[in-house]
Amino acid sequence: MERNSNLAINAGVLEQMAKIAVKEVEGVAGLAENGVDLKNALNRGKLFKAVHVTEKNGAVALDIHIKIYDTANAKEVAEKVQENVKEKLQSMTGNAITRVNVTVADVESIPEK
């Protein structure tokens, strides 16, 4: 007997999983919460979320806004975030992650110890 099962994962759960994966990357100071997306501000006037998940026909796309440390290489950190998020979410959910867009929204100094 063959069974077809569909596993539906809430977008909020995927967002939380992505946030954890982002924070694992060296050079990430945190997530950029509730900033203004200038590209879309005039159209919608909305604040962006740090992690936004879009699902269409079983394929998942993510838009992620991060803060990095001023000593980090922005391109390298963004690429590592893309790789880590895609790898972690695909392995945990089995869903295809089709796109991970990473925006470096802010830069912070490394806190003094």
PDB file of C-alpha atoms in Angstrom:
ATOM      1  CA  MET A   1       0.000   0.000   0.000  1.00  0.00           C
ATOM      2  CA  GLU A   2       1.467   3.301  -1.073  1.00  0.00           C
ATOM      3  CA  ARG A   3       0.992   6.341   1.120  1.00  0.00           C
ATOM      4  CA  ASN A   4       1.235   9.915  -0.038  1.00  0.00           C
ATOM      5  CA  SER A   5       1.756  12.325   2.792  1.00  0.00           C
ATOM      6  CA  ASN A   6       1.828  16.072   2.665  1.00  0.00           C
ATOM      7  CA  LEU A   7       3.675  17.808   5.447  1.00  0.00           C
ATOM      8  CA  ALA A   8       2.541  21.377   5.926  1.00  0.00           C
ATOM      9  CA  ILE A   9       4.794  23.578   8.010  1.00  0.00           C
ATOM     10  CA  ASN A  10       3.542  26.943   9.182  1.00  0.00           C
ATOM     11  CA  ALA A  11       5.454  29.932   7.750  1.00  0.00           C
ATOM     12  CA  GLY A  12       6.043  31.168  11.306  1.00  0.00           C
ATOM     13  CA  VAL A  13       7.843  27.944  12.170  1.00  0.00           C
ATOM     14  CA  LEU A  14      10.011  28.250   9.050  1.00  0.00           C
ATOM     15  CA  GLU A  15      10.815  31.849  10.023  1.00  0.00           C
ATOM     16  CA  GLN A  16      11.962  30.724  13.482  1.00  0.00           C
ATOM     17  CA  MET A  17      14.076  27.936  12.003  1.00  0.00           C
ATOM     18  CA  ALA A  18      15.679  30.423   9.601  1.00  0.00           C
ATOM     19  CA  LYS A  19      16.407  32.868  12.439  1.00  0.00           C
ATOM     20  CA  ILE A  20      18.276  30.154  14.326  1.00  0.00           C
ATOM     21  CA  ALA A  21      20.274  29.232  11.197  1.00  0.00           C
ATOM     22  CA  VAL A  22      21.168  32.904  10.584  1.00  0.00           C
ATOM     23  CA  LYS A  23      22.509  33.373  14.111  1.00  0.00           C
ATOM     24  CA  GLU A  24      24.860  30.391  13.660  1.00  0.00           C
ATOM     25  CA  VAL A  25      26.874  32.262  11.007  1.00  0.00           C
ATOM     26  CA  GLU A  26      30.036  34.005  12.135  1.00  0.00           C
ATOM     27  CA  GLY A  27      29.983  37.747  11.472  1.00  0.00           C
ATOM     28  CA  VAL A  28      26.229  38.113  11.966  1.00  0.00           C
ATOM     29  CA  ALA A  29      25.450  40.654  14.687  1.00  0.00           C
ATOM     30  CA  GLY A  30      21.749  39.827  14.599  1.00  0.00           C
ATOM     31  CA  LEU A  31      18.591  40.166  12.608  1.00  0.00           C
ATOM     32  CA  ALA A  32      17.457  43.573  11.400  1.00  0.00           C
ATOM     33  CA  GLU A  33      13.989  43.835  12.891  1.00  0.00           C
ATOM     34  CA  ASN A  34      11.315  46.217  11.659  1.00  0.00           C
ATOM     35  CA  GLY A  35      13.323  48.435   9.366  1.00  0.00           C
ATOM     36  CA  VAL A  36      11.913  50.340   6.451  1.00  0.00           C
ATOM     37  CA  ASP A  37      12.237  48.731   3.048  1.00  0.00           C
ATOM     38  CA  LEU A  38      12.832  51.848   0.952  1.00  0.00           C
ATOM     39  CA  LYS A  39      12.178  50.002  -2.290  1.00  0.00           C
ATOM     40  CA  ASN A  40       8.649  49.164  -1.197  1.00  0.00           C
ATOM     41  CA  ALA A  41       7.981  51.962   1.287  1.00  0.00           C
ATOM     42  CA  LEU A  42       6.173  54.170  -1.201  1.00  0.00           C
ATOM     43  CA  ASN A  43       4.086  51.317  -2.531  1.00  0.00           C
ATOM     44  CA  ARG A  44       3.018  49.775   0.750  1.00  0.00           C
ATOM     45  CA  GLY A  45       4.408  51.904   3.546  1.00  0.00           C
ATOM     46  CA  LYS A  46       5.101  48.784   5.590  1.00  0.00           C
ATOM     47  CA  LEU A  47       7.985  47.819   7.788  1.00  0.00           C
ATOM     48  CA  PHE A  48       9.824  44.667   6.793  1.00  0.00           C
ATOM     49  CA  LYS A  49      10.225  41.603   8.933  1.00  0.00           C
ATOM     50  CA  ALA A  50      13.696  40.226   9.611  1.00  0.00           C
ATOM     51  CA  VAL A  51      12.699  36.939   7.973  1.00  0.00           C
ATOM     52  CA  HIS A  52       9.858  36.644   5.492  1.00  0.00           C
ATOM     53  CA  VAL A  53       8.821  33.267   4.069  1.00  0.00           C
ATOM     54  CA  THR A  54       6.917  32.815   0.822  1.00  0.00           C
ATOM     55  CA  GLU A  55       5.622  29.395  -0.199  1.00  0.00           C
ATOM     56  CA  LYS A  56       4.286  28.572  -3.641  1.00  0.00           C
ATOM     57  CA  ASN A  57       3.516  25.076  -4.924  1.00  0.00           C
ATOM     58  CA  GLY A  58       5.690  23.465  -2.242  1.00  0.00           C
ATOM     59  CA  ALA A  59       8.739  25.637  -3.007  1.00  0.00           C
ATOM     60  CA  VAL A  60       9.900  28.000  -0.280  1.00  0.00           C
ATOM     61  CA  ALA A  61      11.608  31.371  -0.746  1.00  0.00           C
ATOM     62  CA  LEU A  62      12.999  33.529   2.054  1.00  0.00           C
ATOM     63  CA  ASP A  63      13.893  37.195   2.386  1.00  0.00           C
ATOM     64  CA  ILE A  64      16.254  37.819   5.293  1.00  0.00           C
ATOM     65  CA  HIS A  65      17.543  41.143   6.663  1.00  0.00           C
ATOM     66  CA  ILE A  66      20.642  40.945   8.846  1.00  0.00           C
ATOM     67  CA  LYS A  67      23.048  43.118  10.805  1.00  0.00           C
ATOM     68  CA  ILE A  68      26.737  42.307  10.526  1.00  0.00           C
ATOM     69  CA  TYR A  69      29.797  43.307  12.516  1.00  0.00           C
ATOM     70  CA  ASP A  70      31.924  46.086  11.074  1.00  0.00           C
ATOM     71  CA  THR A  71      34.922  43.740  10.832  1.00  0.00           C
ATOM     72  CA  ALA A  72      33.044  41.176   8.726  1.00  0.00           C
ATOM     73  CA  ASN A  73      33.083  40.882   4.955  1.00  0.00           C
ATOM     74  CA  ALA A  74      29.481  41.592   3.944  1.00  0.00           C
ATOM     75  CA  LYS A  75      29.546  39.444   0.813  1.00  0.00           C
ATOM     76  CA  GLU A  76      31.046  36.430   2.591  1.00  0.00           C
ATOM     77  CA  VAL A  77      28.647  36.671   5.542  1.00  0.00           C
ATOM     78  CA  ALA A  78      25.612  37.006   3.244  1.00  0.00           C
ATOM     79  CA  GLU A  79      26.705  33.981   1.197  1.00  0.00           C
ATOM     80  CA  LYS A  80      27.255  31.910   4.348  1.00  0.00           C
ATOM     81  CA  VAL A  81      23.815  32.906   5.637  1.00  0.00           C
ATOM     82  CA  GLN A  82      22.271  31.813   2.323  1.00  0.00           C
ATOM     83  CA  GLU A  83      24.047  28.463   2.431  1.00  0.00           C
ATOM     84  CA  ASN A  84      23.316  27.745   6.099  1.00  0.00           C
ATOM     85  CA  VAL A  85      19.634  28.691   5.939  1.00  0.00           C
ATOM     86  CA  LYS A  86      19.049  26.671   2.771  1.00  0.00           C
ATOM     87  CA  GLU A  87      20.895  23.618   4.090  1.00  0.00           C
ATOM     88  CA  LYS A  88      19.224  23.644   7.527  1.00  0.00           C
ATOM     89  CA  LEU A  89      15.678  24.217   6.292  1.00  0.00           C
ATOM     90  CA  GLN A  90      15.897  21.666   3.494  1.00  0.00           C
ATOM     91  CA  SER A  91      17.306  19.024   5.831  1.00  0.00           C
ATOM     92  CA  MET A  92      14.714  19.709   8.556  1.00  0.00           C
ATOM     93  CA  THR A  93      11.629  20.007   6.337  1.00  0.00           C
ATOM     94  CA  GLY A  94      12.370  18.127   3.137  1.00  0.00           C
ATOM     95  CA  ASN A  95      10.923  21.083   1.227  1.00  0.00           C
ATOM     96  CA  ALA A  96      12.830  22.659  -1.645  1.00  0.00           C
ATOM     97  CA  ILE A  97      14.238  26.050  -0.720  1.00  0.00           C
ATOM     98  CA  THR A  98      14.274  27.822  -4.056  1.00  0.00           C
ATOM     99  CA  ARG A  99      15.638  31.183  -3.027  1.00  0.00           C
ATOM    100  CA  VAL A 100      17.275  32.832  -0.010  1.00  0.00           C
ATOM    101  CA  ASN A 101      17.653  36.593  -0.475  1.00  0.00           C
ATOM    102  CA  VAL A 102      19.897  38.198   2.135  1.00  0.00           C
ATOM    103  CA  THR A 103      20.024  41.954   2.686  1.00  0.00           C
ATOM    104  CA  VAL A 104      22.673  43.485   4.926  1.00  0.00           C
ATOM    105  CA  ALA A 105      20.532  46.162   6.553  1.00  0.00           C
ATOM    106  CA  ASP A 106      22.881  47.429   9.262  1.00  0.00           C
ATOM    107  CA  VAL A 107      26.441  47.291  10.587  1.00  0.00           C
ATOM    108  CA  GLU A 108      27.398  47.155  14.265  1.00  0.00           C
ATOM    109  CA  SER A 109      30.656  47.439  16.161  1.00  0.00           C
ATOM    110  CA  ILE A 110      31.822  44.370  18.028  1.00  0.00           C
ATOM    111  CA  PRO A 111      30.901  44.837  21.699  1.00  0.00           C
ATOM    112  CA  GLU A 112      33.839  45.418  24.019  1.00  0.00           C
ATOM    113  CA  LYS A 113      34.480  42.687  26.556  1.00  0.00           C
TER     114      LYS A 113
END
